[in-house]
Short mmCIF file of N, CA and C and ligand atoms in Angstrom, two decimals:
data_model
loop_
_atom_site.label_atom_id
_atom_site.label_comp_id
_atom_site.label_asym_id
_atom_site.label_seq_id
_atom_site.Cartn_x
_atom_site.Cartn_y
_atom_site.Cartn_z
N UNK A 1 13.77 -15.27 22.62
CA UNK A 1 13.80 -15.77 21.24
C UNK A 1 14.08 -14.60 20.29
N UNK A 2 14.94 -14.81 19.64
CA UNK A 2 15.75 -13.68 18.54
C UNK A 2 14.52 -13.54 17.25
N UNK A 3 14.18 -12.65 16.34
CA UNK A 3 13.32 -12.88 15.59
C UNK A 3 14.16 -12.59 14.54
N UNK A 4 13.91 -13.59 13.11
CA UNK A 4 14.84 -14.14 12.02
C UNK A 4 14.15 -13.85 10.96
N UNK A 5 12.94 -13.03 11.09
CA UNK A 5 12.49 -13.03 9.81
C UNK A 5 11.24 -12.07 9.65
N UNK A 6 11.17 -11.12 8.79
CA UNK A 6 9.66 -10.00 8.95
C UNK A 6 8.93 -9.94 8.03
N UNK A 7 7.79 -10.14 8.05
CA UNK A 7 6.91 -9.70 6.95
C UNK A 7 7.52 -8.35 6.39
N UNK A 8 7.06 -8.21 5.10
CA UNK A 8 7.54 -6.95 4.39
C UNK A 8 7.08 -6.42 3.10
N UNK A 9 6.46 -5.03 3.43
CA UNK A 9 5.75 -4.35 1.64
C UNK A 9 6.57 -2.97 1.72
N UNK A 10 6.81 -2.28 0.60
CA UNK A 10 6.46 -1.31 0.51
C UNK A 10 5.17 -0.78 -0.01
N UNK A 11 5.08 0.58 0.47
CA UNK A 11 3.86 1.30 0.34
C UNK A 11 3.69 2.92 0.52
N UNK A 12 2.45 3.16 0.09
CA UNK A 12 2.00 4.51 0.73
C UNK A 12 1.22 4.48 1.78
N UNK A 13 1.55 5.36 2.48
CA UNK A 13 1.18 5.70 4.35
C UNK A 13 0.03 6.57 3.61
N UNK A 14 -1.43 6.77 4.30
CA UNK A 14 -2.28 7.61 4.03
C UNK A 14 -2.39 8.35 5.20
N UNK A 15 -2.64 9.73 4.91
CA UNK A 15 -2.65 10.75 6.03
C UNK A 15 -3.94 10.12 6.91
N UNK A 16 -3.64 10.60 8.37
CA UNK A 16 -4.81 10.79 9.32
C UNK A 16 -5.76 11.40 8.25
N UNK A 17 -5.99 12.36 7.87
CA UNK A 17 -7.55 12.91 7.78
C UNK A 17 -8.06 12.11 6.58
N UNK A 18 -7.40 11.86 5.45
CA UNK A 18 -7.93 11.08 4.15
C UNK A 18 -8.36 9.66 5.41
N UNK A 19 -7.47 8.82 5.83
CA UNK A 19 -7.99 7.68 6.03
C UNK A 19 -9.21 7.88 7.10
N UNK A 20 -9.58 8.60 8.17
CA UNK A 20 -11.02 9.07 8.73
C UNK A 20 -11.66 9.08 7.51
N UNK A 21 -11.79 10.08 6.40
CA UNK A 21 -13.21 10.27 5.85
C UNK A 21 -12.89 8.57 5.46
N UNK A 22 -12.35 8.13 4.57
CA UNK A 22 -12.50 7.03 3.74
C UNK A 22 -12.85 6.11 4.91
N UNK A 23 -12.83 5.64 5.96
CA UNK A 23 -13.14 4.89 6.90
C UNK A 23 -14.49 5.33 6.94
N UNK A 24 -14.69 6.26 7.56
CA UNK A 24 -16.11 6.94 7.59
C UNK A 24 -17.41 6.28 6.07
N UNK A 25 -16.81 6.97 5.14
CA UNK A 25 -17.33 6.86 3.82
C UNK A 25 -17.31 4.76 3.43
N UNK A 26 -16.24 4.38 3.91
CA UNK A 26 -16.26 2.77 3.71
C UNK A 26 -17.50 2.33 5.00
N UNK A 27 -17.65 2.65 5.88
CA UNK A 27 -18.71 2.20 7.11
C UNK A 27 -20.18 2.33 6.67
N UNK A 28 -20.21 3.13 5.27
CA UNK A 28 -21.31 3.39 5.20
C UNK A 28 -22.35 3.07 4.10
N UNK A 29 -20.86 1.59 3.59
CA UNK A 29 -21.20 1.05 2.64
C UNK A 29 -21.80 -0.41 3.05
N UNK A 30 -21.89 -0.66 4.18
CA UNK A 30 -22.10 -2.21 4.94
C UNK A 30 -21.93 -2.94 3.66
N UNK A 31 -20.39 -2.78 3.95
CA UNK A 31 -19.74 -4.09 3.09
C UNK A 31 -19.71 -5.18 3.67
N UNK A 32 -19.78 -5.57 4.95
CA UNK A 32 -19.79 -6.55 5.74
C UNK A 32 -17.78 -7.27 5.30
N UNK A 33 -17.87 -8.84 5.54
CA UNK A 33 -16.84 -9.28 5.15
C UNK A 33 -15.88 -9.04 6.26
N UNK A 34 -14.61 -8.98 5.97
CA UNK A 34 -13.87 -8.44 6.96
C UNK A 34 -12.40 -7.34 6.43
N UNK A 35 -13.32 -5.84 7.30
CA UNK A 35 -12.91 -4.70 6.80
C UNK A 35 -11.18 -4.48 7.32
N UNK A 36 -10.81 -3.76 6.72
CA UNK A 36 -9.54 -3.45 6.72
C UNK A 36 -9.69 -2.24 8.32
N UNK A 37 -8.41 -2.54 9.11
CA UNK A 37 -8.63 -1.18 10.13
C UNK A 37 -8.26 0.28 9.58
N UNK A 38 -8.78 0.92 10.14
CA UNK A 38 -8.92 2.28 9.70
C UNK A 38 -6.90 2.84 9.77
N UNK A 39 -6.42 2.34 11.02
CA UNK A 39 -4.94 2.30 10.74
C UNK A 39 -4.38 2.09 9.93
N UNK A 40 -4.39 0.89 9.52
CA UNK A 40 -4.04 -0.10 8.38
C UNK A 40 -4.11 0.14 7.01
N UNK A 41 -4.74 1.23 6.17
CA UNK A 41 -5.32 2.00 5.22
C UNK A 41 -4.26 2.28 4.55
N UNK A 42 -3.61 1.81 3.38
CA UNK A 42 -2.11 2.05 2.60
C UNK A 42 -2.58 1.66 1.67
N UNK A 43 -1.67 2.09 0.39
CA UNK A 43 -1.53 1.37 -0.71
C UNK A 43 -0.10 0.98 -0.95
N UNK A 44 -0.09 -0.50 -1.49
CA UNK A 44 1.18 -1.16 -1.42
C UNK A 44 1.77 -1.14 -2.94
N UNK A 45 3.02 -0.35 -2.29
CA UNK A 45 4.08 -0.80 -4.04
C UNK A 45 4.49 -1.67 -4.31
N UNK A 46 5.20 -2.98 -3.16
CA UNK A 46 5.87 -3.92 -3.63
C UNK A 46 5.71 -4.91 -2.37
N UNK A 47 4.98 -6.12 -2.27
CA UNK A 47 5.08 -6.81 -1.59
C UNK A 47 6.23 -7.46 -1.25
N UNK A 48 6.97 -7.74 -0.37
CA UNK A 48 8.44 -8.80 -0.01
C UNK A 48 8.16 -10.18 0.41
N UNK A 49 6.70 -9.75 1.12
CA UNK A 49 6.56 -11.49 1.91
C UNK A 49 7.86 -11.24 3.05
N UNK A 50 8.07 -12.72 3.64
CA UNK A 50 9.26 -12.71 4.64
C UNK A 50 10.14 -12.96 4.36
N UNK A 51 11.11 -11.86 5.13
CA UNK A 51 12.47 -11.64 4.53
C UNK A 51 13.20 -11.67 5.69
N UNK A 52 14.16 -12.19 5.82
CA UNK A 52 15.53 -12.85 6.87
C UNK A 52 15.80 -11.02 7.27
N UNK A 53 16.38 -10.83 8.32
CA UNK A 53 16.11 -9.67 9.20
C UNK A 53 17.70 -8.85 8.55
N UNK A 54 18.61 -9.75 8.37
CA UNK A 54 19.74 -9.52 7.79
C UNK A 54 19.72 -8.48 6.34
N UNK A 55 18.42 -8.51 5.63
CA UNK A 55 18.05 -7.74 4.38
C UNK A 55 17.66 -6.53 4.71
N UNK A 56 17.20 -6.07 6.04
CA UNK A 56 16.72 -4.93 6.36
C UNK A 56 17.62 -3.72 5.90
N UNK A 57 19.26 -3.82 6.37
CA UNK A 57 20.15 -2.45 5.24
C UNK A 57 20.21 -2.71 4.24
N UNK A 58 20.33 -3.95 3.51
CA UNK A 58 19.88 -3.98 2.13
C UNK A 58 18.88 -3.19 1.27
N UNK A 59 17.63 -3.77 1.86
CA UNK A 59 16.03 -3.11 1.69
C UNK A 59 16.22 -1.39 1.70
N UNK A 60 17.21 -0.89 2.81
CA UNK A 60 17.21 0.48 3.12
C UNK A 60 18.15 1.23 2.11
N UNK A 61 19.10 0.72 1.84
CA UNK A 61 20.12 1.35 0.72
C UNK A 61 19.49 1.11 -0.54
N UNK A 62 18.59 -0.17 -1.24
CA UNK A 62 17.66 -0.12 -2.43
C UNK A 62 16.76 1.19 -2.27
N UNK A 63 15.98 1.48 -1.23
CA UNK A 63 15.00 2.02 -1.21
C UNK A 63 15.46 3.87 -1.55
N UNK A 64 16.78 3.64 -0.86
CA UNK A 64 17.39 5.51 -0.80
C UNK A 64 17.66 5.43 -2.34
N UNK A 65 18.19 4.50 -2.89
CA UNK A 65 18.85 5.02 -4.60
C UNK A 65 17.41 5.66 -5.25
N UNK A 66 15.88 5.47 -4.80
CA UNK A 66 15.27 5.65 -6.05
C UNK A 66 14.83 6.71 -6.02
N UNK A 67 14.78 7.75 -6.63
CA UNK A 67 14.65 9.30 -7.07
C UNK A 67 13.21 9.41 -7.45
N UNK A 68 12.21 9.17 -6.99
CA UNK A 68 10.87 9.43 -7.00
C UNK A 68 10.46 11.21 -6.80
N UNK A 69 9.10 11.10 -7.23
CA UNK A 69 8.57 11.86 -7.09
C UNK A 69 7.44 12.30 -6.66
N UNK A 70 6.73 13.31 -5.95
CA UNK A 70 5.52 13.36 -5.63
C UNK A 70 4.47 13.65 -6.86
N UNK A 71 3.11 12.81 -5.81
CA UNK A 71 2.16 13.16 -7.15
C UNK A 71 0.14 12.77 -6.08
N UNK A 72 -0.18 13.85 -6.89
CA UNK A 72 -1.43 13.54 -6.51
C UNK A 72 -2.09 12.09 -6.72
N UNK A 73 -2.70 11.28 -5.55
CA UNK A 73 -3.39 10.12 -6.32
C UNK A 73 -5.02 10.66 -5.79
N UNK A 74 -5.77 10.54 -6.86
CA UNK A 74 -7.03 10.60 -7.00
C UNK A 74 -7.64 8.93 -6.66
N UNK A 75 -8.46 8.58 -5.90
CA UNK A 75 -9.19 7.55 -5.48
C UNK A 75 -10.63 7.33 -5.92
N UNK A 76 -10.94 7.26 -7.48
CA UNK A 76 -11.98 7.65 -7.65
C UNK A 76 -13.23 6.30 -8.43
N UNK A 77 -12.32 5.06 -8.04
CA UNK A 77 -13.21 3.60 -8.21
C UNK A 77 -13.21 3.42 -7.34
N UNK A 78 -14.37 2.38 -7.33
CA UNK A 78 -14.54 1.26 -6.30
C UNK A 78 -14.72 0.22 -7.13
N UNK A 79 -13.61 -1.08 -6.43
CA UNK A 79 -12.96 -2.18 -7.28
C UNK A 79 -13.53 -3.38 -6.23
N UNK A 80 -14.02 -4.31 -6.96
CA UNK A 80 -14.52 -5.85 -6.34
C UNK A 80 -13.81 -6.43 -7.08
N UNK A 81 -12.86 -7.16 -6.67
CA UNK A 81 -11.86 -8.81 -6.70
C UNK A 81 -12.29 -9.47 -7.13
N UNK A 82 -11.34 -10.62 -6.50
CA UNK A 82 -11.16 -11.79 -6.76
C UNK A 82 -11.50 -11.85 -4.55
N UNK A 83 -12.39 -13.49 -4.44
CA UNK A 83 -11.88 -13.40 -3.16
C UNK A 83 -13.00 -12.20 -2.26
N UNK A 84 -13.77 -11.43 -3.13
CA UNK A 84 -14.62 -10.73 -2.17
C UNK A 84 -14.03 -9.13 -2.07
N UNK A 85 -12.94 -8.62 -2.69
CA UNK A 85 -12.03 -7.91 -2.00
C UNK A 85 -12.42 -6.66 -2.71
N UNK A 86 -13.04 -5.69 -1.98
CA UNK A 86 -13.37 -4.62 -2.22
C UNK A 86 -12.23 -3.32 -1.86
N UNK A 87 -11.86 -2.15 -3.23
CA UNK A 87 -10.49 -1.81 -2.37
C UNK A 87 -11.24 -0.49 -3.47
N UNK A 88 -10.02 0.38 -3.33
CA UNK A 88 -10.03 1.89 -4.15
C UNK A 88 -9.50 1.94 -4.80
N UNK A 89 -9.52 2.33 -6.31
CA UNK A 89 -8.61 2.69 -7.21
C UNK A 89 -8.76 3.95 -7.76
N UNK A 90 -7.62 4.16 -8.59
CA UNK A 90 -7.77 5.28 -9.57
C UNK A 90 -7.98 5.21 -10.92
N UNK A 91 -9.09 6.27 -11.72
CA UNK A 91 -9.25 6.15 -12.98
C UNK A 91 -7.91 6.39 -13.83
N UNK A 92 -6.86 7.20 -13.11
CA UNK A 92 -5.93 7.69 -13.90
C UNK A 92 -4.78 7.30 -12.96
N UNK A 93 -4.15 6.07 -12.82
CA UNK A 93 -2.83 6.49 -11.87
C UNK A 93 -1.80 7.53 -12.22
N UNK A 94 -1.55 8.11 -11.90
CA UNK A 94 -0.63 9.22 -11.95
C UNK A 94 1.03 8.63 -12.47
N UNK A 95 1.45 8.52 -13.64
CA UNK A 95 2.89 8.13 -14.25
C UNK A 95 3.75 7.89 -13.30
N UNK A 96 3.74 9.22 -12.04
CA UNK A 96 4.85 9.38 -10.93
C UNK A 96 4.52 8.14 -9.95
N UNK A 97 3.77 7.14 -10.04
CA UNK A 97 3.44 6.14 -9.51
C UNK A 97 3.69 4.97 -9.52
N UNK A 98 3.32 4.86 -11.18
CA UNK A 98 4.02 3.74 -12.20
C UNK A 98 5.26 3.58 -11.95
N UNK A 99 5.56 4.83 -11.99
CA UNK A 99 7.46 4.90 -12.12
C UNK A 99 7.92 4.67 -10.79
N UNK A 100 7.20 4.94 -9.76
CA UNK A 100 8.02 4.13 -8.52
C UNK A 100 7.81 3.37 -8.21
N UNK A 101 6.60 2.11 -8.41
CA UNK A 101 6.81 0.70 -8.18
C UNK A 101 7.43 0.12 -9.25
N UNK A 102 7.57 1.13 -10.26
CA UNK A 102 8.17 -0.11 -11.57
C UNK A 102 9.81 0.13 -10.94
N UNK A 103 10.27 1.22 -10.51
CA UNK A 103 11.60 1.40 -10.39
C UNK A 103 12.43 0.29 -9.14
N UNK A 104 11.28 0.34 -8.23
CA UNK A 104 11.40 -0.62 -7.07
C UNK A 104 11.23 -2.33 -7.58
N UNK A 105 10.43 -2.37 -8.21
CA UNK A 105 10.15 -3.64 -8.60
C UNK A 105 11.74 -4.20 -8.94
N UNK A 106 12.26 -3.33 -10.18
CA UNK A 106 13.15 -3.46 -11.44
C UNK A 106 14.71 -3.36 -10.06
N UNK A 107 14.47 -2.10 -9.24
CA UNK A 107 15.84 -2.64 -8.27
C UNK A 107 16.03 -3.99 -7.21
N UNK A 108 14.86 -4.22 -6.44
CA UNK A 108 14.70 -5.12 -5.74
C UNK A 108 15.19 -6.84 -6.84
N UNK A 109 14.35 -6.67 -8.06
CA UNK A 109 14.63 -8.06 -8.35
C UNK A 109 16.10 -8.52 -8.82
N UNK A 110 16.54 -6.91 -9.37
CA UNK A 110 18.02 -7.10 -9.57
C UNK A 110 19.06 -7.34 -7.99
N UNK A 111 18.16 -7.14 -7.54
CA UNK A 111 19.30 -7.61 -6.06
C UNK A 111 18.71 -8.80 -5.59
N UNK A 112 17.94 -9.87 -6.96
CA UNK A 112 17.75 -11.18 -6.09
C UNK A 112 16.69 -11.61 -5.61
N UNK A 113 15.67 -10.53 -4.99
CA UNK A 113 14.51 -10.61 -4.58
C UNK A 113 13.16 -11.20 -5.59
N UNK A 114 12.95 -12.39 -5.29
CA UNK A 114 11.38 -12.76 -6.03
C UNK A 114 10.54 -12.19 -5.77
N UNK A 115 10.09 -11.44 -7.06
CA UNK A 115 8.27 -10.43 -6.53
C UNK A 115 7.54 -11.35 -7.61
N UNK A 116 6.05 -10.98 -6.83
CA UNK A 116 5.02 -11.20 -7.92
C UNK A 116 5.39 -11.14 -9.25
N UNK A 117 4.68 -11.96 -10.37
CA UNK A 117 5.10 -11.64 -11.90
C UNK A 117 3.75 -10.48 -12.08
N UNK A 118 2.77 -10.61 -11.36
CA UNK A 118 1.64 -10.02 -12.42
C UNK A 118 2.11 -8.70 -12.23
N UNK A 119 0.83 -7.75 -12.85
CA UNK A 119 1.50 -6.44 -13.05
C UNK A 119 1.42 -5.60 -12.05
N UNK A 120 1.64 -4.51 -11.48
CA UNK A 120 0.93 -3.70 -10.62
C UNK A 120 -0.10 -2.94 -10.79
N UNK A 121 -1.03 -3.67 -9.72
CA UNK A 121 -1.98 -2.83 -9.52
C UNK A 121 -2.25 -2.13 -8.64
N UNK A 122 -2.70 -0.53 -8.83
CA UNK A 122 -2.77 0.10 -7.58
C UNK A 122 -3.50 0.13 -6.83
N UNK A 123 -3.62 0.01 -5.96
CA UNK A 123 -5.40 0.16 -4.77
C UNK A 123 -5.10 -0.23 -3.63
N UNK A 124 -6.72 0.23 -2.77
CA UNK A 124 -6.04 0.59 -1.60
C UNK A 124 -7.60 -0.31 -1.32
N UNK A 125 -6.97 -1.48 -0.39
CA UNK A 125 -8.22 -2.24 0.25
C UNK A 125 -8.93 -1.83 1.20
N UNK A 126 -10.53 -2.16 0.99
CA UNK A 126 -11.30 -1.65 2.08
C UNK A 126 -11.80 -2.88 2.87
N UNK A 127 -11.82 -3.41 2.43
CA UNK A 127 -12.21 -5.17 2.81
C UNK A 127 -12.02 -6.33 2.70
N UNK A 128 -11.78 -7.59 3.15
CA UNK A 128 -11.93 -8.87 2.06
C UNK A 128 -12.80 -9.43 2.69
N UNK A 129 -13.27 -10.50 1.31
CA UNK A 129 -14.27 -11.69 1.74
C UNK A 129 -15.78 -10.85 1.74
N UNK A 130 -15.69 -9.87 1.64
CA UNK A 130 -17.26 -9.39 1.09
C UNK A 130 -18.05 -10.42 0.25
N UNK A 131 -19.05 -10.37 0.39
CA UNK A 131 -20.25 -11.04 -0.21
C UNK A 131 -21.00 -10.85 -1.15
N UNK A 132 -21.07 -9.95 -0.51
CA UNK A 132 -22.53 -8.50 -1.50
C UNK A 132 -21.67 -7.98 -2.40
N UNK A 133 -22.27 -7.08 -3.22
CA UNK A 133 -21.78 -6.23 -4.25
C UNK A 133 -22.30 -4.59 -3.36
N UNK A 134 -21.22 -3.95 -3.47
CA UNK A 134 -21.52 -2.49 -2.73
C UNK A 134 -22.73 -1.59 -3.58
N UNK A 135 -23.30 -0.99 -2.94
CA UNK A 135 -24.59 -0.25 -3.78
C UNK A 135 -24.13 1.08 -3.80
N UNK A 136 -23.77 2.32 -4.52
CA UNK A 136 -22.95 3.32 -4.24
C UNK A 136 -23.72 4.47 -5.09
N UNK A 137 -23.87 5.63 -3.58
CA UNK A 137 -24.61 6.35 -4.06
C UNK A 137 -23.07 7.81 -4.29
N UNK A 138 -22.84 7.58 -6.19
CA UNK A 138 -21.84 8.63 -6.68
C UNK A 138 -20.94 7.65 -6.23
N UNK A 139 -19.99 8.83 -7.19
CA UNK A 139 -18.19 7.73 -7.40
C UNK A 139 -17.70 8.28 -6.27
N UNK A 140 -16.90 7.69 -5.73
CA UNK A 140 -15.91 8.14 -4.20
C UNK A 140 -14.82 9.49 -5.22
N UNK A 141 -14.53 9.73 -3.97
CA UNK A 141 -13.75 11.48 -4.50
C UNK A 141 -13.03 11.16 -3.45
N UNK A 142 -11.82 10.62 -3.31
CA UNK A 142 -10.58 10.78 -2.13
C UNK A 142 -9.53 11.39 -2.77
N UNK A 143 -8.75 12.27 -2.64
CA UNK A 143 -7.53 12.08 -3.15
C UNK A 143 -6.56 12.86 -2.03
N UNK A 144 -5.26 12.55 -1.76
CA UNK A 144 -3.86 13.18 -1.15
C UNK A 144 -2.75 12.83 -2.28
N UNK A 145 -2.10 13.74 -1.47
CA UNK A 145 -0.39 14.43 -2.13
C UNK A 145 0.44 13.27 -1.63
N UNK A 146 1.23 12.02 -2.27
CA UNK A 146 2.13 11.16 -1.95
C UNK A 146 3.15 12.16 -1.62
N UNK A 147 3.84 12.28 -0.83
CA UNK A 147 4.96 12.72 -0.01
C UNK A 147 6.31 11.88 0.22
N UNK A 148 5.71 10.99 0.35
CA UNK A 148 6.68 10.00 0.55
C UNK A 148 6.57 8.36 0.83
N UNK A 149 7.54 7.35 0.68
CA UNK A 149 7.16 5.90 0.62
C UNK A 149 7.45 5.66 1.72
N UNK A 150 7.24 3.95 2.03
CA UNK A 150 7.44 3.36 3.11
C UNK A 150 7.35 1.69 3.17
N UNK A 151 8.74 1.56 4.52
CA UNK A 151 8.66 0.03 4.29
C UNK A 151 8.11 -0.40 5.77
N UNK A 152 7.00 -1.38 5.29
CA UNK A 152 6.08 -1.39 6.54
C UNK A 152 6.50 -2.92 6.99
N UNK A 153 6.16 -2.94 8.08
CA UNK A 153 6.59 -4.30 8.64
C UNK A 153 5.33 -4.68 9.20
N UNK A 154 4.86 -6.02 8.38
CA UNK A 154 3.20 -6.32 9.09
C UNK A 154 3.45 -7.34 10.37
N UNK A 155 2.82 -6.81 11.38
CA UNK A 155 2.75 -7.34 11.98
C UNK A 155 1.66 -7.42 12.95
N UNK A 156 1.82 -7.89 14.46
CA UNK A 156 0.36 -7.39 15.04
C UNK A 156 0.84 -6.75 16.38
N UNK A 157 -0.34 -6.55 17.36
CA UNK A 157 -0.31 -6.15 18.45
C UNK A 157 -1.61 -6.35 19.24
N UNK A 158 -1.61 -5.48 20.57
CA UNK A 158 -3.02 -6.10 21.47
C UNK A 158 -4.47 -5.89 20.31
N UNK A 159 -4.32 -5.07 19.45
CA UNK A 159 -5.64 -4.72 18.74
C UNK A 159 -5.66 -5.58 17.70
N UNK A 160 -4.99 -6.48 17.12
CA UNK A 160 -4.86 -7.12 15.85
C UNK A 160 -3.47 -6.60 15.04
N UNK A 161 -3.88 -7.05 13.53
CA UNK A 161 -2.62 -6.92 12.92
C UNK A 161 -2.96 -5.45 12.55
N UNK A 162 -1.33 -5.10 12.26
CA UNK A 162 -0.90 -3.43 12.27
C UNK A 162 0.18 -3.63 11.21
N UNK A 163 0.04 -2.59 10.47
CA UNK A 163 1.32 -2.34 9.29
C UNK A 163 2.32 -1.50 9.82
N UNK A 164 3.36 -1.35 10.47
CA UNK A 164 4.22 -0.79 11.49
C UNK A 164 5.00 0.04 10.42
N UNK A 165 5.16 1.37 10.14
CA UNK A 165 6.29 1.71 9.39
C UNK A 165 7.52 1.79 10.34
N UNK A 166 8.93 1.25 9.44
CA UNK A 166 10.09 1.01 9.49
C UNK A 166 11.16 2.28 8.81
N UNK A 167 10.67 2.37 8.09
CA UNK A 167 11.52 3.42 7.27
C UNK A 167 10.76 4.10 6.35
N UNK A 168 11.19 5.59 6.29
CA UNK A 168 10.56 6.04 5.09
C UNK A 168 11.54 6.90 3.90
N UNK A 169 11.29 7.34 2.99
CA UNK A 169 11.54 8.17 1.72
C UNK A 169 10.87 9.46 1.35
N UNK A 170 11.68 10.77 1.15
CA UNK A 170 10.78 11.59 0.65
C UNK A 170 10.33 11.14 -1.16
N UNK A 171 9.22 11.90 -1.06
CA UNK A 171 8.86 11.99 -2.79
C UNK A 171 8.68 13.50 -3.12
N UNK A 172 9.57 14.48 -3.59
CA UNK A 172 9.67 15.56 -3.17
C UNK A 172 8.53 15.83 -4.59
N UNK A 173 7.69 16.95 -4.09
CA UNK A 173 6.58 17.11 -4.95
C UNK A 173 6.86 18.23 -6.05
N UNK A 174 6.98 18.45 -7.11
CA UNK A 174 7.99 19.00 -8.20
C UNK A 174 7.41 20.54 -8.40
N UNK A 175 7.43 22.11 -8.26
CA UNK A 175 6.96 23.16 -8.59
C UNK A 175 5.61 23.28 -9.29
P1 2AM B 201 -4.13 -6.63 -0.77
O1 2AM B 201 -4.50 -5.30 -0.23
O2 2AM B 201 -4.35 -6.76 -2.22
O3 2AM B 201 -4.62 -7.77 0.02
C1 2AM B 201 0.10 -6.10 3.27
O4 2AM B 201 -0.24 -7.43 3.49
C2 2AM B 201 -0.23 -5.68 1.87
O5 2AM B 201 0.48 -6.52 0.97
C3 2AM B 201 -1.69 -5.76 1.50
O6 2AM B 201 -2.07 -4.53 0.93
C4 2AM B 201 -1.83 -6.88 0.51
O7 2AM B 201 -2.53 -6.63 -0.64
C5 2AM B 201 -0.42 -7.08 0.05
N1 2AM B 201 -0.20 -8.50 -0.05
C6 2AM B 201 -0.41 -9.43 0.90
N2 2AM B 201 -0.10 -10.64 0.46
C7 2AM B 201 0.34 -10.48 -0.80
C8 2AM B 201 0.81 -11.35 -1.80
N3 2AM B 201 0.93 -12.67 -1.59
N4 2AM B 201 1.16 -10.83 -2.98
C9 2AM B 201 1.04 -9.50 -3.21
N5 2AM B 201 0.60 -8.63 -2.33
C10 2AM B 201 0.26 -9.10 -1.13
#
């Protein structure tokens, strides 16, 4: 059977060592609910939903035009939803951030693509369907150097679902 169609976000890949502590540091919040895998740990620029397999050089030639840049993201909320959904944010997103999901947003829809209307928000989920309200001893302190984007293809495997990167982008980090 040929496959016709992939889930699809862009996003930021979080390094091995940030996503350990934050896994670590999220385990020790018995959020209960059902936690995000420690793999799985991204923050998403632009959701696609499923997209016909045929868009994939499409997706890849949008993604090379955009001239981004690197930038520190600081992780320094902890955000409860809608839905239970406990995730990470930042007090300050960093402009160089804004400007690359707004730039992606603004190319993708001009080539056709329906995204979300609401606005972007940035964060990085630790859970959904939580119950409780987290009890938190001090504000979380995560932060890494964005380097570069990525178009992840969700899917699963023997362990559950997995965000597979497909392609990536530098974000060259400026002097
Ligand atoms: P979430 O973290 O807010 O749940 C992969 O599924 C990523 O895409 C997740 O980070 C998820 O965001 C986001 N996502 C999933 N479904 C979505 C939807 N319908 N609209 C926007 N983002 C979605």
């Amino acid at each position: 059977m040929s496959i016709k169609s992939l889930r699809l976000f862009f996003g930021l890949p979080l390094p091995h060592r940030q996503a350990a502590a934050i896994d670590v540091w999220r385990n020790g919040l018995t959020l209960g609910g059902r936690p995000v895998d420690k793999r799985n740990l991204h923050l998403t620029l632009v959701f696609l939903g499923s997209q016909p397999v045929e868009r994939l050089d499409e997706l890849q030639r949008l993604a090379g035009q955009i001239r981004g840049k690197g930038f520190e993201l600081k992780l320094d909320r902890l955000e409860v939803g809608r839905h239970g959904l406990v995730s990470l944010g930042s007090s300050q997103p960093p402009e160089a951030l804004i400007r690359l999901a707004g730039e992606l947003h603004d190319s993708l829809r001009a080539a056709g693509y329906t995204l979300e209307e609401r606005a972007f928000w940035p964060h990085l989920t630790l859970a959904r369907q939580c119950r409780t309200h987290p009890v938190l001893d001090g504000r979380p302190d995560f932060a890494w150097t964005a380097e570069r984007f990525v178009l992840f293809h969700s899917t699963s495997d023997e362990q559950g679902g997995v965000y597979c990167p497909l392609f990536h982008w530098p974000l060259p980090v400026p002097d």
